[in-house]
CSV table of C-alpha atoms in Angstrom, one decimal:
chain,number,residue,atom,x,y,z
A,230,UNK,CA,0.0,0.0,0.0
A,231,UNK,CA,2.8,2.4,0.7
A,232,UNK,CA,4.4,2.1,-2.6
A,233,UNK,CA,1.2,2.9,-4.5
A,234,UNK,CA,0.9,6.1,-1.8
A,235,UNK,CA,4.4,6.9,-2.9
A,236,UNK,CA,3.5,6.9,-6.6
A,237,UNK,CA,0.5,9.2,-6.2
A,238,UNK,CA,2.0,11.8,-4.3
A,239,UNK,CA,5.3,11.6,-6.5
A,240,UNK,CA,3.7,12.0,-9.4
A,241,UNK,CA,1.6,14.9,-7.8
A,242,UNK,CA,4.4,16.6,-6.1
A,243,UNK,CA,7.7,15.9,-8.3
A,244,UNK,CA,8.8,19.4,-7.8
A,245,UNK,CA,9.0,19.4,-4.2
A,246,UNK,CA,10.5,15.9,-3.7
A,247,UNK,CA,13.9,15.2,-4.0
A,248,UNK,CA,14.5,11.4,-4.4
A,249,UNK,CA,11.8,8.4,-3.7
A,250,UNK,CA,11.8,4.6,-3.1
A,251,UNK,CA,9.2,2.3,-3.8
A,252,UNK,CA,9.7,-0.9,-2.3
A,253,UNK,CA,7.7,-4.1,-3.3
A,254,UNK,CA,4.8,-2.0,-5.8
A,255,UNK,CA,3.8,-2.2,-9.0
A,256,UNK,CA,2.0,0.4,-11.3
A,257,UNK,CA,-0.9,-1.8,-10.7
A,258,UNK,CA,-1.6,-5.2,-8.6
A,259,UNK,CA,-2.0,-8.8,-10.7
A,260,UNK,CA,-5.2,-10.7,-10.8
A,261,UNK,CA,-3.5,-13.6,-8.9
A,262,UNK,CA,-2.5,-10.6,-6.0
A,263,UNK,CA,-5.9,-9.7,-6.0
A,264,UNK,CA,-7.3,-12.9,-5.3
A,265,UNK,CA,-4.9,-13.5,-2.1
A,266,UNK,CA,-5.9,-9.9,-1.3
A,267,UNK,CA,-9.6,-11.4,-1.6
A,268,UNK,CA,-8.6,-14.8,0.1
A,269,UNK,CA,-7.2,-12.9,2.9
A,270,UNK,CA,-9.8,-10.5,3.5
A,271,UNK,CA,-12.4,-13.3,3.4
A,272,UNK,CA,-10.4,-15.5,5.7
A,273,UNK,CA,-10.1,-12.6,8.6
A,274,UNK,CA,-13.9,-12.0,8.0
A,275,UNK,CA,-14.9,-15.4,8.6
A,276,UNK,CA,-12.4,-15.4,11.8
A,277,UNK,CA,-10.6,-18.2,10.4
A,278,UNK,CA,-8.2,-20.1,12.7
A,279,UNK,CA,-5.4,-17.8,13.2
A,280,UNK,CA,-2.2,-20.4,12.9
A,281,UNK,CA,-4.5,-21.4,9.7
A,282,UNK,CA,-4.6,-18.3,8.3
A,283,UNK,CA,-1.0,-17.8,9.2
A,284,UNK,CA,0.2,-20.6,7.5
A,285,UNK,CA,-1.5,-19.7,3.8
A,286,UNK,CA,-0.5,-15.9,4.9
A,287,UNK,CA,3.9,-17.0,5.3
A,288,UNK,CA,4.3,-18.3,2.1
A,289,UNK,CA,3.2,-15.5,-0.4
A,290,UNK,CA,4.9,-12.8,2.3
A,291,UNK,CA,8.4,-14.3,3.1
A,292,UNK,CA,11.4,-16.0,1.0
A,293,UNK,CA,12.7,-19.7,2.0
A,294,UNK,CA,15.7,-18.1,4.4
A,295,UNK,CA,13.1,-16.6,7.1
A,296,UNK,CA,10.4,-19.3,6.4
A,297,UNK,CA,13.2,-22.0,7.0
A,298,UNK,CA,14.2,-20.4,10.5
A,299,UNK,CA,12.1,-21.4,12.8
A,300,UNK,CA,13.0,-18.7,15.6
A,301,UNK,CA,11.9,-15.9,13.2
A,302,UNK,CA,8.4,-17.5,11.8
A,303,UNK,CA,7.9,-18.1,16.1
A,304,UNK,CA,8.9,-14.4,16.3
A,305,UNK,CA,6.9,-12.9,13.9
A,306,UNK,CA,3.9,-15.1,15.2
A,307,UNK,CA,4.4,-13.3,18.9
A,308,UNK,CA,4.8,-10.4,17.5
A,309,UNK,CA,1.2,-10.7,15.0
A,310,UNK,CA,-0.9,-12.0,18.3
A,311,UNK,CA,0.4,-9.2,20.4
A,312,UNK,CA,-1.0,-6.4,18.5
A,313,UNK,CA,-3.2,-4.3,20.6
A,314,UNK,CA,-4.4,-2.1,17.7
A,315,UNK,CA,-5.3,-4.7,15.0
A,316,UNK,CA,-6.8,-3.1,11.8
A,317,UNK,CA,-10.2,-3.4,11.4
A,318,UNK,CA,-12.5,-5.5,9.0
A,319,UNK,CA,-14.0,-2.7,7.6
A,320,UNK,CA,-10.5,-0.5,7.1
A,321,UNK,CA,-9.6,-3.8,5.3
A,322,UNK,CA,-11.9,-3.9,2.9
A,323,UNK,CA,-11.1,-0.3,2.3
A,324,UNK,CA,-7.3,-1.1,2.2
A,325,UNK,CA,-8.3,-3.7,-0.5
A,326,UNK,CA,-10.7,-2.4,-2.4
A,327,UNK,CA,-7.9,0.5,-3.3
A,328,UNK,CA,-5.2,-1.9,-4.4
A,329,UNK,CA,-7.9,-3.8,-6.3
A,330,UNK,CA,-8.8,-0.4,-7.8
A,331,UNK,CA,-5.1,1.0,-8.5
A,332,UNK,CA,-3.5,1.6,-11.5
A,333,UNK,CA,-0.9,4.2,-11.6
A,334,UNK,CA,0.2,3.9,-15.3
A,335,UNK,CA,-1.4,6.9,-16.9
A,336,UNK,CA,0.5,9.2,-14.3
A,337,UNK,CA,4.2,7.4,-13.7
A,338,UNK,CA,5.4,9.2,-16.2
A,339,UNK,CA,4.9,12.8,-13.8
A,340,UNK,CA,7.3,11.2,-11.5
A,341,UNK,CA,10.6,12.5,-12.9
A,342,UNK,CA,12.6,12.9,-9.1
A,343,UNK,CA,15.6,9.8,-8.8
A,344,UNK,CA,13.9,6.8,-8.3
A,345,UNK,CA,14.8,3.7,-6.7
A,346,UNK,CA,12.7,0.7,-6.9
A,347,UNK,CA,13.4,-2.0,-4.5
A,348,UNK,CA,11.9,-5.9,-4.7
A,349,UNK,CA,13.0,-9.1,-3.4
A,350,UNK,CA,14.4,-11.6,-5.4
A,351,UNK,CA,11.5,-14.5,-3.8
A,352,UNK,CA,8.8,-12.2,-4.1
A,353,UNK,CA,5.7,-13.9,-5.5
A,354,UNK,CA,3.5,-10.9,-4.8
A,355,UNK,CA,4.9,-7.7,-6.8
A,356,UNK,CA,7.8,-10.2,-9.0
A,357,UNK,CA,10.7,-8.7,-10.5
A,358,UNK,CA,9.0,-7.9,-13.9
A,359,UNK,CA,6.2,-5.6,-12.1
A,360,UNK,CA,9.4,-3.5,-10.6
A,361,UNK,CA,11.1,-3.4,-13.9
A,362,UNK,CA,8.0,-2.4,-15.7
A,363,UNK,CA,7.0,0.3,-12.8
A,364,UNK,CA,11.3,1.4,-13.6
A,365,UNK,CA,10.1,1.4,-17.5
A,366,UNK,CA,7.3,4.2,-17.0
A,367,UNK,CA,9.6,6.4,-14.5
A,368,UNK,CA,12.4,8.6,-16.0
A,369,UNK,CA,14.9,8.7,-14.1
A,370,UNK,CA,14.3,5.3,-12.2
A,371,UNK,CA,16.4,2.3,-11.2
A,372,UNK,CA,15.7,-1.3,-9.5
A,373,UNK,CA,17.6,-3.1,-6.9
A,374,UNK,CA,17.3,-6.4,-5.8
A,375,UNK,CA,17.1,-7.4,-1.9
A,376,UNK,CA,19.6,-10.5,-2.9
A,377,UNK,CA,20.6,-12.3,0.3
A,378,UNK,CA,16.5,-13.5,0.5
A,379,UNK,CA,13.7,-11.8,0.4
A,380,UNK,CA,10.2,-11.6,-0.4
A,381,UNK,CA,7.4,-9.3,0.1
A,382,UNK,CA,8.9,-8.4,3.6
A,383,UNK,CA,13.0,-7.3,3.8
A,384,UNK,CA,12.3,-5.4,6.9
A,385,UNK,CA,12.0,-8.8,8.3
A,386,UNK,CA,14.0,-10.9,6.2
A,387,UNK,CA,17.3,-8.8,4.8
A,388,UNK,CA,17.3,-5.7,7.4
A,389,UNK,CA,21.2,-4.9,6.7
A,390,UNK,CA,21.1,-5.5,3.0
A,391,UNK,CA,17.7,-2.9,2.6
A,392,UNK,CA,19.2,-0.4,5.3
A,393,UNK,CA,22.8,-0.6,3.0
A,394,UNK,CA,20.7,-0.1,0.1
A,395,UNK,CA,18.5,2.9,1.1
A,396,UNK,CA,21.4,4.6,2.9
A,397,UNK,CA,23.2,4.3,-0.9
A,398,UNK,CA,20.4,5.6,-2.9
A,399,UNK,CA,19.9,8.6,-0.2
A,400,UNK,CA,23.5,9.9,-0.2
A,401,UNK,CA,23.5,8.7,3.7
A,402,UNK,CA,26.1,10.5,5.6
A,403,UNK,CA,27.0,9.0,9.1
A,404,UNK,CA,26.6,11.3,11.9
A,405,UNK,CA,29.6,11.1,14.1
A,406,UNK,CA,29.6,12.0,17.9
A,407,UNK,CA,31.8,15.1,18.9
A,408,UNK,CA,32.2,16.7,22.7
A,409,UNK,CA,30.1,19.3,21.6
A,410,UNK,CA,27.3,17.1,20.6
């Protein structure tokens, strides 16, 4: 969803941005990627089991590196069921219904800011031809790979290998601490 929000307001307000990254977005969403979105939705309405729902959920969302450690799938199950401030049904459907809905490609070509356009090399739901087409409408636009693994979730899966590559693309410049900071 935040990739799509990033194109919109890119393409809106190229004059005022600098640089962007879209991570893990295409111009617009697959059939196949809107039926899980519709598979997922229904499942959470009809209060499926969650370590059900979680098991269909893993597979489209993570590479074979995270989903083969079993600390991390434990981890991010903890960290799922703890959520005080779970989304709701109907902000859901909303949240769906606008991916279902988006299609960016008669206004990429107003985003003309550098570009970076980041995917995993696992993921099933926005695949490396949907970021190298989104790349194809954008001038000035380039993609990386998240190459150690990777799927729909680096945060979780490659956190050094995304942090190294945003830091590049941004012109990051460490901070170092002085006495007189």
């Amino acid at each position: 969803m935040g990739g799509a929000i990033v194109q919109v307001l890119a393409a809106k307000y190229s004059n005022e941005i600098e640089k962007i990254c879209i991570m893990h977005a295409p111009a617009k969403w697959r059939l196949s990627v809107i039926a899980l979105i519709r598979g997922t939705h229904l499942s959470i309405k009809q209060q499926v089991d969650f370590n059900c729902f979680f098991q269909q959920f893993l597979g489209a969302m993570f590479g074979e590196d995270f989903l083969g450690n079993a600390e991390s799938v434990e981890n991010l199950k903890k960290l799922l069921l703890s959520d005080q401030h779970p989304q709701s049904i109907e902000n859901q459907a909303r949240q769906f219904h606008a991916l279902e809905v988006y299609d960016a490609s008669s206004f990429l070509d107003k985003i003309t800011v550098p570009t970076s356009i980041i995917y995993g090399k696992e993921d099933i739901i926005c695949k490396p031809s949907d970021a190298k087409a989104l790349a194809a409408k954008i001038t000035n636009a380039a993609v990386q790979t998240i190459a150690l693994s990777g799927a729909h979730s680096p945060i979780l899966e490659a956190k050094e290998e995304l942090i190294a590559k945003l830091k590049h693309f941004l012109g990051h410049k460490e901070i170092k601490e002085t006495a007189s900071n």
